[in-house]
Short mmCIF file of C-alpha atoms in Angstrom, two decimals:
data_model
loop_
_atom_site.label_atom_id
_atom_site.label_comp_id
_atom_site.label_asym_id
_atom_site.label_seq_id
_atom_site.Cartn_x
_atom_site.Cartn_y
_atom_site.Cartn_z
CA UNK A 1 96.16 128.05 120.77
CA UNK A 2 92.19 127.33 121.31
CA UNK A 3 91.01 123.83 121.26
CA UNK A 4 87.12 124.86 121.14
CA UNK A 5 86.10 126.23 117.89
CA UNK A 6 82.53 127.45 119.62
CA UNK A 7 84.62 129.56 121.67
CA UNK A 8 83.75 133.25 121.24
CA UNK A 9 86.98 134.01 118.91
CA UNK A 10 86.79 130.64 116.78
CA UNK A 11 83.19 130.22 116.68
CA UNK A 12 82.76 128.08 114.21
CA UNK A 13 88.46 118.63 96.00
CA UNK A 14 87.08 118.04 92.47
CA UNK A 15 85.89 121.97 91.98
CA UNK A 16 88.27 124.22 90.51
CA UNK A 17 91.69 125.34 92.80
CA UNK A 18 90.89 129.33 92.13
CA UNK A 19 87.44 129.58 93.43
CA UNK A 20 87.00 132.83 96.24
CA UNK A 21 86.18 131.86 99.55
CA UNK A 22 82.92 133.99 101.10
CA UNK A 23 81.64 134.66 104.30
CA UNK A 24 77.96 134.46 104.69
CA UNK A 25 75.95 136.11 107.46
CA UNK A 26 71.97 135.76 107.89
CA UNK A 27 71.71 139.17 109.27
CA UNK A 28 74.76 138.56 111.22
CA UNK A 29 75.00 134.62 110.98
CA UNK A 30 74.21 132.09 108.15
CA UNK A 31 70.79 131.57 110.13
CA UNK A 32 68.20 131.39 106.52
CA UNK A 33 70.79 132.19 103.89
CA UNK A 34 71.90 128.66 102.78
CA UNK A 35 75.33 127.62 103.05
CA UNK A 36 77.80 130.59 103.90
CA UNK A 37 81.18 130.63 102.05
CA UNK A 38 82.32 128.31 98.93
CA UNK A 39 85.51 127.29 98.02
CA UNK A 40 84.91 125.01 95.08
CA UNK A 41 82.95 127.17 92.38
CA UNK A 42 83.98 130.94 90.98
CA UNK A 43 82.17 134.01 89.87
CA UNK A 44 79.83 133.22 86.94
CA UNK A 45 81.54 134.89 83.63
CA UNK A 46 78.68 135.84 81.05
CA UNK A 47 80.17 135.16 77.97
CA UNK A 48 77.51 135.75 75.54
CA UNK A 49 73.62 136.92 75.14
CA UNK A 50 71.95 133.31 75.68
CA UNK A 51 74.29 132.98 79.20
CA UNK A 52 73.68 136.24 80.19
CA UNK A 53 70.32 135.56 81.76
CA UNK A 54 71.86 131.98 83.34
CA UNK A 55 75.05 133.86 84.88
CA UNK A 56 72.69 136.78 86.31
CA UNK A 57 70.43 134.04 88.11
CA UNK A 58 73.22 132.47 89.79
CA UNK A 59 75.12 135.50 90.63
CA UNK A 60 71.43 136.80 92.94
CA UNK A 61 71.58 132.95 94.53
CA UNK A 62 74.90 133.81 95.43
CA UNK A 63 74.66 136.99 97.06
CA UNK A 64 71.64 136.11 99.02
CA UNK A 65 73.75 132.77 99.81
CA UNK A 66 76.91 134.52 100.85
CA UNK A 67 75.07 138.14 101.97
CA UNK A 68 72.15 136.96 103.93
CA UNK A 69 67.98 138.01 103.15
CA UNK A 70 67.89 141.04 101.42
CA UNK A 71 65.36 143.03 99.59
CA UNK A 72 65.34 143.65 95.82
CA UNK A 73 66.59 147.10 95.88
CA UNK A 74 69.52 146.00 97.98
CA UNK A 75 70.65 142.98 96.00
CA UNK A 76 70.00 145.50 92.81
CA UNK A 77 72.49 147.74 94.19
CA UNK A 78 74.85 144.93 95.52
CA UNK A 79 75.26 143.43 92.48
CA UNK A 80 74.93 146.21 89.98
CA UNK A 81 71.63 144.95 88.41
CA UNK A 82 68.75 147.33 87.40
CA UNK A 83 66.16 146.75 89.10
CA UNK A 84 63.15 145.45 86.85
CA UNK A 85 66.09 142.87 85.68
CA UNK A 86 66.26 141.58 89.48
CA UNK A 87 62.89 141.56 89.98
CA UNK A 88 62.67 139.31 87.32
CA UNK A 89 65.54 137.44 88.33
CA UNK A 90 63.98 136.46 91.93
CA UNK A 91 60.76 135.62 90.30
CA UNK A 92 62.23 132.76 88.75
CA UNK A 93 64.76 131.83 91.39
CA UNK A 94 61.18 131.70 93.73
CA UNK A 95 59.60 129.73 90.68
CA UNK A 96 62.60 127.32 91.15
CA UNK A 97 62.03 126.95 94.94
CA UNK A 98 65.34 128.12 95.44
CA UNK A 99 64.22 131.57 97.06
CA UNK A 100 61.47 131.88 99.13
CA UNK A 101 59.73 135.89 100.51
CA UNK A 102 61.36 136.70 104.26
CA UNK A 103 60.22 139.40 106.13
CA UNK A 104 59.90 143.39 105.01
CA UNK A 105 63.10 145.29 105.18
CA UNK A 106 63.73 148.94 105.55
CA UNK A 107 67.08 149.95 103.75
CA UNK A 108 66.58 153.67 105.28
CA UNK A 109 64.78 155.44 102.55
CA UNK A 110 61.52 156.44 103.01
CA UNK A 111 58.71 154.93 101.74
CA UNK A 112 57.34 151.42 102.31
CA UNK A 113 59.99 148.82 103.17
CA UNK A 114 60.77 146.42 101.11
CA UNK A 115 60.09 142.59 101.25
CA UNK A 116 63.43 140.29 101.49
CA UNK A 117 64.10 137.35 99.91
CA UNK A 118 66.37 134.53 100.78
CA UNK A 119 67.48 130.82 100.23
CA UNK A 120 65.11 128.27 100.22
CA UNK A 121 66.33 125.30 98.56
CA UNK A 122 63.83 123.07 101.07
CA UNK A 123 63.18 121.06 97.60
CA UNK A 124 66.69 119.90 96.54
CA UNK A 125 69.65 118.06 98.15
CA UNK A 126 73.05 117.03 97.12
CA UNK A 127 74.49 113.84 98.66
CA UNK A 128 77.70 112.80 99.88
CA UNK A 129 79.42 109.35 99.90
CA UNK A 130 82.47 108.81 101.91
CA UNK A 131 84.30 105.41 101.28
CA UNK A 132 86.57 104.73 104.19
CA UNK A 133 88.66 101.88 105.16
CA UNK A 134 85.80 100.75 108.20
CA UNK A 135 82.95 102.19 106.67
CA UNK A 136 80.82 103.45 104.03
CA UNK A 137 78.57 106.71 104.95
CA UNK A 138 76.15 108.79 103.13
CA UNK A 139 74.85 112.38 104.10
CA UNK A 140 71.44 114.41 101.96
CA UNK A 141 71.93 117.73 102.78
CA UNK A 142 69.27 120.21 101.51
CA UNK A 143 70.61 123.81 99.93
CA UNK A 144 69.45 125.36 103.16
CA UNK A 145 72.02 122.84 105.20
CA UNK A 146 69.27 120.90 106.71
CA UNK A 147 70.46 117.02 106.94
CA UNK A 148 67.66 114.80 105.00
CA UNK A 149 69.18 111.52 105.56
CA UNK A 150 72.40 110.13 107.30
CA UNK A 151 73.62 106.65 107.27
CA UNK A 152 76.91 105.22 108.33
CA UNK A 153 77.61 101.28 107.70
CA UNK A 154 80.69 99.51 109.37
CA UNK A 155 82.44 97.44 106.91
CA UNK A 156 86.56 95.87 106.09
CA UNK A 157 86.73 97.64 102.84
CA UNK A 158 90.04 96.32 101.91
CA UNK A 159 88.88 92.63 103.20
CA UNK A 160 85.65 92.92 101.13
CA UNK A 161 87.15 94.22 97.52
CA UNK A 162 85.95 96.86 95.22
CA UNK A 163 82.81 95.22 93.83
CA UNK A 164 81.14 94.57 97.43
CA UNK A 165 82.24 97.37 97.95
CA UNK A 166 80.53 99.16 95.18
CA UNK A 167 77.22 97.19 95.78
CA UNK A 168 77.22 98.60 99.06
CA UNK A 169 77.97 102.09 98.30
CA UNK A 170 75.22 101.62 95.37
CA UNK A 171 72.34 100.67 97.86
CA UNK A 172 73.74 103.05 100.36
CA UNK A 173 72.90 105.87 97.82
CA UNK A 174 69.35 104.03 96.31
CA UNK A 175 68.15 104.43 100.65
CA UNK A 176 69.01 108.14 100.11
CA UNK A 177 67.17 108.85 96.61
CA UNK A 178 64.30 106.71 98.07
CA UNK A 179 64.04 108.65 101.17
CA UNK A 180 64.20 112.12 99.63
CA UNK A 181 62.17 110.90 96.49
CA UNK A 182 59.25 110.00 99.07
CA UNK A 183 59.67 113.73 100.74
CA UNK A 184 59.34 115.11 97.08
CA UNK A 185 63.07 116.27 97.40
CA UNK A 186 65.26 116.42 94.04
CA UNK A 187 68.54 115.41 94.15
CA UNK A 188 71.37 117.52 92.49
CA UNK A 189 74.01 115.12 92.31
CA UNK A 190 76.15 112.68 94.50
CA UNK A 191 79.93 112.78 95.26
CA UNK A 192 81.88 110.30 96.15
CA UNK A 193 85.01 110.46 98.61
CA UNK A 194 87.33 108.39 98.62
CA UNK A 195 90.75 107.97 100.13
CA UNK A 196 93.89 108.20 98.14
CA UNK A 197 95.10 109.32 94.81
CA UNK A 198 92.25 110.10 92.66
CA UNK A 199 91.46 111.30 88.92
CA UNK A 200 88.64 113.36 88.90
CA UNK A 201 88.23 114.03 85.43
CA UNK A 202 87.82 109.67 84.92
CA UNK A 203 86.37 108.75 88.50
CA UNK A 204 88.22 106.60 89.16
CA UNK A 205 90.59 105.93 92.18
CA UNK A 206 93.95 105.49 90.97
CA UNK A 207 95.39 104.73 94.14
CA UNK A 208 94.40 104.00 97.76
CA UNK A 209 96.80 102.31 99.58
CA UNK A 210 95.08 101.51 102.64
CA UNK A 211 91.97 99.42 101.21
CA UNK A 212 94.03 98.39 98.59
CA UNK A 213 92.44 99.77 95.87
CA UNK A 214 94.39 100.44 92.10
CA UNK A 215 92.22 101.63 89.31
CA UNK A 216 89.15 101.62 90.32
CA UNK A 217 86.48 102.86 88.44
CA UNK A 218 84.37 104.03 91.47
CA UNK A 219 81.67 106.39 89.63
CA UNK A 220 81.96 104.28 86.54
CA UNK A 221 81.00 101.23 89.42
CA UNK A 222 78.20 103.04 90.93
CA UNK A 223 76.09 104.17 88.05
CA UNK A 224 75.70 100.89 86.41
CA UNK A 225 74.53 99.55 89.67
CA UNK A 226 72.21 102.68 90.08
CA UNK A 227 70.97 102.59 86.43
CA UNK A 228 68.81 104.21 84.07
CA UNK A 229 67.88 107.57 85.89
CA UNK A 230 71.25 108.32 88.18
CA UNK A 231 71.58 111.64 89.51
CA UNK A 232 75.25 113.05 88.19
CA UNK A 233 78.32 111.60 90.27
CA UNK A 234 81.69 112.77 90.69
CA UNK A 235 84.83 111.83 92.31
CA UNK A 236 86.83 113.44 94.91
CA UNK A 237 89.38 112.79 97.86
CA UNK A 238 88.25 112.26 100.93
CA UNK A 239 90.04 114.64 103.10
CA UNK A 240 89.79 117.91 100.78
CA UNK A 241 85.91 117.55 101.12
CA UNK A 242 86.21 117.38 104.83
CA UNK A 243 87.98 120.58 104.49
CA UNK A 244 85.31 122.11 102.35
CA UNK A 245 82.78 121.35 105.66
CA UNK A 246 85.21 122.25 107.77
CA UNK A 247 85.85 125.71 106.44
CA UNK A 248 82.02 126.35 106.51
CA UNK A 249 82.62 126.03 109.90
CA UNK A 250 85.48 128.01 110.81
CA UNK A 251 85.03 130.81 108.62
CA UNK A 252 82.08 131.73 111.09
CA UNK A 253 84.96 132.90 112.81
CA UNK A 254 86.74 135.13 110.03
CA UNK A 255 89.79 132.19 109.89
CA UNK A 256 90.15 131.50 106.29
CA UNK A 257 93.60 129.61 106.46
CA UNK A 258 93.40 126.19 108.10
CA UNK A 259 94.81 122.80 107.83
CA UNK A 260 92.25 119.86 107.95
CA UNK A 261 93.73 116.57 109.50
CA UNK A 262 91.45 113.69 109.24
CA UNK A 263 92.64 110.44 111.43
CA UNK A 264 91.80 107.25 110.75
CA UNK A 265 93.58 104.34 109.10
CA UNK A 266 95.25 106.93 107.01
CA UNK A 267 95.82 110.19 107.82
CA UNK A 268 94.53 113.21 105.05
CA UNK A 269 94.96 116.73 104.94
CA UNK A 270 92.98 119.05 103.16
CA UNK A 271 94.74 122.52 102.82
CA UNK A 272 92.52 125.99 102.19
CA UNK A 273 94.75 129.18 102.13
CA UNK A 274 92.78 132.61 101.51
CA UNK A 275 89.71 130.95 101.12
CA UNK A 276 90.49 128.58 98.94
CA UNK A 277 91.25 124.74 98.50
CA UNK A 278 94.03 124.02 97.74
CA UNK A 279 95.17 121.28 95.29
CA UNK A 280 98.01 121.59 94.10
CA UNK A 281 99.78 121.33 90.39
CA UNK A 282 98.36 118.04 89.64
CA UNK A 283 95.51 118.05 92.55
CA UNK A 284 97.51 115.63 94.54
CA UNK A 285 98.30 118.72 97.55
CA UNK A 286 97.38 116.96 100.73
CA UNK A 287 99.08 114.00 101.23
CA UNK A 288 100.50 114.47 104.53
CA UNK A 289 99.90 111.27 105.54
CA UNK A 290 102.92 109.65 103.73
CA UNK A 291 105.42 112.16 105.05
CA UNK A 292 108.41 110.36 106.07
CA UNK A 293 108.99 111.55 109.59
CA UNK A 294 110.67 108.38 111.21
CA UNK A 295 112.29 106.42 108.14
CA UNK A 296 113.54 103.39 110.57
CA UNK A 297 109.96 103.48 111.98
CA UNK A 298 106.87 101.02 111.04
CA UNK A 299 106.25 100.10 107.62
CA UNK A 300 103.32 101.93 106.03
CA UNK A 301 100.72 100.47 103.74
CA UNK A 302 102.09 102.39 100.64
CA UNK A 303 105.29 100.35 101.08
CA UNK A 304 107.70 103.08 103.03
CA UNK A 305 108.82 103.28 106.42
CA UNK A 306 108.02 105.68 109.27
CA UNK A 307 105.19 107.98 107.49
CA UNK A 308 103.49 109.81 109.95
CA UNK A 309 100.30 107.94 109.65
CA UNK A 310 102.38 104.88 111.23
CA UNK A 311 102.73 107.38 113.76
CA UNK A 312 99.16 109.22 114.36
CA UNK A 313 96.68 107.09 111.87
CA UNK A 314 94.17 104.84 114.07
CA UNK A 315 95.98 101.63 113.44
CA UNK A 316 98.94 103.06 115.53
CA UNK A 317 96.65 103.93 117.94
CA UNK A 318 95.09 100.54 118.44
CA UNK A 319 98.28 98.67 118.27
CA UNK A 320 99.71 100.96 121.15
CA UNK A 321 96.60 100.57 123.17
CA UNK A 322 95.59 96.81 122.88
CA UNK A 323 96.38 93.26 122.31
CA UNK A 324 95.77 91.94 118.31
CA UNK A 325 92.77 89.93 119.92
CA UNK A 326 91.28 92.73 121.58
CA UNK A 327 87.72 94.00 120.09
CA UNK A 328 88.68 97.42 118.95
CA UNK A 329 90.60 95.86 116.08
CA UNK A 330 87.49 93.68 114.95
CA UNK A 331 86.51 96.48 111.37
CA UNK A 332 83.35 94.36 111.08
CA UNK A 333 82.45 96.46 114.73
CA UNK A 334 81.17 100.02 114.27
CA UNK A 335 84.37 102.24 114.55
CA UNK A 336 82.56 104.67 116.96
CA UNK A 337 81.83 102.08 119.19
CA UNK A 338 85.23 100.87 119.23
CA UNK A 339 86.48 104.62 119.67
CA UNK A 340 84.12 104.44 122.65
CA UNK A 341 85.37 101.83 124.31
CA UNK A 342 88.89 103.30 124.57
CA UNK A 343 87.12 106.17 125.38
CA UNK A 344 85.89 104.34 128.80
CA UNK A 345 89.35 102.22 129.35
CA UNK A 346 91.16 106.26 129.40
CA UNK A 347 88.76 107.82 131.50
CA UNK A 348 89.11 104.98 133.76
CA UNK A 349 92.96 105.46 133.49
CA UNK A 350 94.16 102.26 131.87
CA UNK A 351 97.95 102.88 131.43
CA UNK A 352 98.28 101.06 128.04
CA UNK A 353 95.38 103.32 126.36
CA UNK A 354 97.10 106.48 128.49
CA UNK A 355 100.67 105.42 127.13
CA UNK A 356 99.38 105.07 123.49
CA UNK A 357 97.41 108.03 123.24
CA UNK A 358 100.65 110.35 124.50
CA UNK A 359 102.57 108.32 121.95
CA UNK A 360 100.32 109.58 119.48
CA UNK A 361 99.91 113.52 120.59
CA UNK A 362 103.78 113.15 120.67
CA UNK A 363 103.73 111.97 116.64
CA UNK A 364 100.95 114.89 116.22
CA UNK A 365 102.53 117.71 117.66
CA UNK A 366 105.79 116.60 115.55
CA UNK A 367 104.49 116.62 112.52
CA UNK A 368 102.16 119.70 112.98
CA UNK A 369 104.71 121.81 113.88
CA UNK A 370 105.89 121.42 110.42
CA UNK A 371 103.22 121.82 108.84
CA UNK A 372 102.84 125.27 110.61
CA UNK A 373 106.18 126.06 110.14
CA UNK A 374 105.45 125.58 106.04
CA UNK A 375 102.19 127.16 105.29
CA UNK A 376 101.82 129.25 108.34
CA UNK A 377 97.50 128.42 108.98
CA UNK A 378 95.35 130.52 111.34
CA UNK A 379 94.38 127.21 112.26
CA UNK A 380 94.61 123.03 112.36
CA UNK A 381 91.37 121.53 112.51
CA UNK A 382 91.72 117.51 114.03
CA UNK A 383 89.07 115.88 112.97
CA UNK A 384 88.21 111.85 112.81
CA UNK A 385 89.41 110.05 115.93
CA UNK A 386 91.40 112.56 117.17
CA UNK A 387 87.59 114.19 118.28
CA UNK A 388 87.26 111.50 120.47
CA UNK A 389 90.32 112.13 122.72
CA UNK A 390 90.93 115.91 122.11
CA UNK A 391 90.50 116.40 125.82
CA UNK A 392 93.53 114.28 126.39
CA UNK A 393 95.79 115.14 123.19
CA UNK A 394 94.99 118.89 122.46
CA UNK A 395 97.59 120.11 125.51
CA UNK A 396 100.09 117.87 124.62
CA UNK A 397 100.12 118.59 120.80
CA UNK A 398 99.79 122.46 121.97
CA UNK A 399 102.97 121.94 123.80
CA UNK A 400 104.82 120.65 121.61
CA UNK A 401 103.69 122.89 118.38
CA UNK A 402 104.91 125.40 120.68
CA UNK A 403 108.07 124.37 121.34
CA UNK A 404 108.81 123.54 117.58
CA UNK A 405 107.27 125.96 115.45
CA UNK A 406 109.83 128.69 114.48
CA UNK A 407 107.39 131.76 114.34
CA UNK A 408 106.57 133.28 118.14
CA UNK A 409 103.06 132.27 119.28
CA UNK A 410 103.11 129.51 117.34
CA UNK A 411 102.77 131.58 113.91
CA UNK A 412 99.09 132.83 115.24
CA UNK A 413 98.11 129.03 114.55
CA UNK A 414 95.49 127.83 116.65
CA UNK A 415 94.15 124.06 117.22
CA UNK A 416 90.80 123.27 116.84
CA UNK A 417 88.80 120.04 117.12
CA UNK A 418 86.17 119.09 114.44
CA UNK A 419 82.52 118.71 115.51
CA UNK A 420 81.58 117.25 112.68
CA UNK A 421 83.53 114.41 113.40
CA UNK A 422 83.87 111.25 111.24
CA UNK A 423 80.93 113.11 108.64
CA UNK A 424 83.40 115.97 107.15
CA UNK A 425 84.06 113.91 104.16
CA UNK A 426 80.55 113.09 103.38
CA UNK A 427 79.48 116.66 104.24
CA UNK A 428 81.93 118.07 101.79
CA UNK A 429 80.47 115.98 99.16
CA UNK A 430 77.09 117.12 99.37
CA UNK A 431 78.03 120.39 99.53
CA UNK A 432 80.09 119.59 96.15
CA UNK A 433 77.00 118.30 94.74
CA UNK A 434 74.59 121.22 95.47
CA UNK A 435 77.73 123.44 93.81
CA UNK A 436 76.40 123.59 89.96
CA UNK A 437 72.95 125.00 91.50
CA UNK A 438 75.24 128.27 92.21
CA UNK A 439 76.45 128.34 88.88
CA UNK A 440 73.56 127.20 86.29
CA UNK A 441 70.25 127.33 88.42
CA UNK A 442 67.69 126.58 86.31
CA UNK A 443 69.45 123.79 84.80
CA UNK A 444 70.67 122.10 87.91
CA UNK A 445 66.87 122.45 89.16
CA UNK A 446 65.38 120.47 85.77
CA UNK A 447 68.26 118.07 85.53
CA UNK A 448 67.42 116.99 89.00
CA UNK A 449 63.84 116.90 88.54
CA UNK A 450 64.53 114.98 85.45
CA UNK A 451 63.28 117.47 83.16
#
């Protein structure tokens, strides 16, 4: 197994479970072209004269999303358009300031080459709100994957309750609309992430054990506060958006089967297999967290014993590593300080932080090793804390996966740690936001610019 995904091998959800996974290349990397492969949205389907036109726009943003610049001719032939109909087609998509001229391109026939066209999308941004249980974070990210604005704000989410909660999160996402409203940037939508059970369809989180949350009506919450003039919202769970970013990642690298474990108070998973996310019959697929891998063990915050997040989650770490008075318990403090600290205390060799963290790459490599064994990934991306001590956890865990899975080279699974870090979750949600654009340009662009 690999533990640097920028090595030269591994370089490198609300939407709907059956969507293809793509790779994109910008004439052999994702350089200009946009974000690279999708897992949330599907083909477009014409299904009629009037959507013909809509379906045929999004279809070209695609292909020069998941393809790379390209000239006219070529995306003609590539998508099995006549010609005059994709000229037309990129006149509008440039009208929309979603494609923009490249340079001239020369597809090998004589005559003069042709210009290229590729992803713009400088002018609109999707946003991402992650609701954890120490912080609240928002992420703009523009269709071309630049990062407008980025704001993380430490906070006891449980301690504080879901309507200071919601305040926050409101004014968390007013800084963002202000910020890309003064750099004439429309704004496609916001999603929300949020640990737990969640309903998609009703925003609303049904269930999040660890902040304590039943029922709440988290979209419902935020639009009132936002009022008149919202951008669309929409719900989903935390850790299957940090998949979605993480995949955009990894599939740089060709791997299009991974496992995405988020730790932090709770422990996620988000699960893509072929390309896809996976959800699950009832969307609940994921919840790794709350397997019950040492029933006599701690008691969890869902009411059980000995889940694995009592195990691996950050609040197993902290108890295993310091005194209940020590700082790095205080959630008011900004987690990646805290993370820091420890950080210092194990390069300096304390033996309590040493002990803890071994504890925990013991509980890892236990219950990844089953995971492997069951759905067989190219790959487990670690991504929250476990980022912060990969150095010291990564050979351990390795170790141990190898011992335990049943397939020979661990099942061709390799572990990889995050760099996006603690922003996965938020990063998935923009990118979930910026998905309609893909399906129903023109409309996504008016609805944003409040046409």
């Amino acid at each position: 197994m690999r533990t640097d995904p920028r090595s030269t091998e591994l370089s490198g959800g609300g939407g709907r479970s059956g969507d293809e996974g793509r790779r994109g290349d910008d004439e052999g990397g994702r350089g200009g072209s946009g974000f690279g492969p999708v897992v949330i949205n599907g083909p477009a389907r014409p299904a009629g004269r009037a959507s013909i036109r809509r379906a045929n726009l999004g279809l070209v943003l695609r292909l020069l999303r998941d393809s790379g610049p390209r000239s006219r001719a070529r995306i003609a032939d590539d998508a099995g358009l006549p010609r005059p109909t994709v000229t037309g087609l990129v006149t509008e998509l440039i009208e929309l300031g979603l494609l923009r001229e490249g340079d001239a391109e020369r597809d090998g026939s004589v005559g003069r080459p042709g210009q290229s066209v590729r992803i713009d999308g400088r002018a609109l941004c999707g946003i991402g709100l992650e609701i954890n249980v120490d912080y609240l974070a928002a992420v703009a990210l523009t269709l071309g994957g630049d990062t407008v604005f980025e704001r993380r704000v430490a906070m006891d989410v449980r301690g504080a309750g879901p309507e200071a909660v919601l305040d926050c999160a409101a004014g968390l996402v007013r800084e963002a609309l202000d910020v890309l409203d003064a750099a004439a940037i429309a704004t496609a939508g916001v999603t929300v992430a949020a640990p737990g059970v969640v309903d998609i369809a009703a925003g609303t989180v049904v269930y999040a054990a660890n902040i304590g949350w039943h029922d709440v009506r988290a979209v419902g919450g935020i639009r009132s506060r936002l009022g008149r003039g919202a951008p669309p919202l929409r719900l989903e769970n935390d850790a299957k958006l940090g998949a979605v970013a993480e995949y955009l990642e990894a599939s740089a690298a060709g791997i299009h089967d991974l496992i995405y474990v988020t730790g932090e108070t709770g422990v996620g998973g988000g699960i893509i297999s072929g390309g896809r996310l996976h959800r699950g019959a009832a969307g609940f697929a994921g919840e790794i967290g709350h397997m019950p891998l040492d029933p006599g063990g701690a008691l969890c915050a869902c009411g059980r014993r000995g889940c694995w997040e009592t195990m691996v989650g950050l609040t197993a770490l902290l108890r295993h590593a310091a005194a209940p008075g020590d700082p790095v318990h205080d959630p008011s403090l900004d987690l990646e300080a805290r993370l820091t600290d420890l950080q210092g205390r194990a390069a300096a060799g304390d033996a309590r932080t040493l002990e803890a963290l071994d504890r925990v790459a013991d509980g890892l490599g236990l219950g990844l090793a089953l995971l492997a064994d069951v759905l067989n990934p190219r790959a487990v991306v670690l991504g929250g804390y476990f980022t912060y001590f990969g150095d010291r956890l990564a050979p351990r865990v390795e170790r141990m996966m190898a011992e335990r899975v049943m397939a020979p080279d661990t099942g061709g699974c390799r572990l990889l740690l995050s760099t996006l870090g603690f922003t996965a979750p938020a990063r998935g949600g923009a990118l979930l936001a910026l998905d309609p654009v893909y399906e129903d340009p023109a409309r996504t662009v008016a609805t944003a610019k409040g046409a």
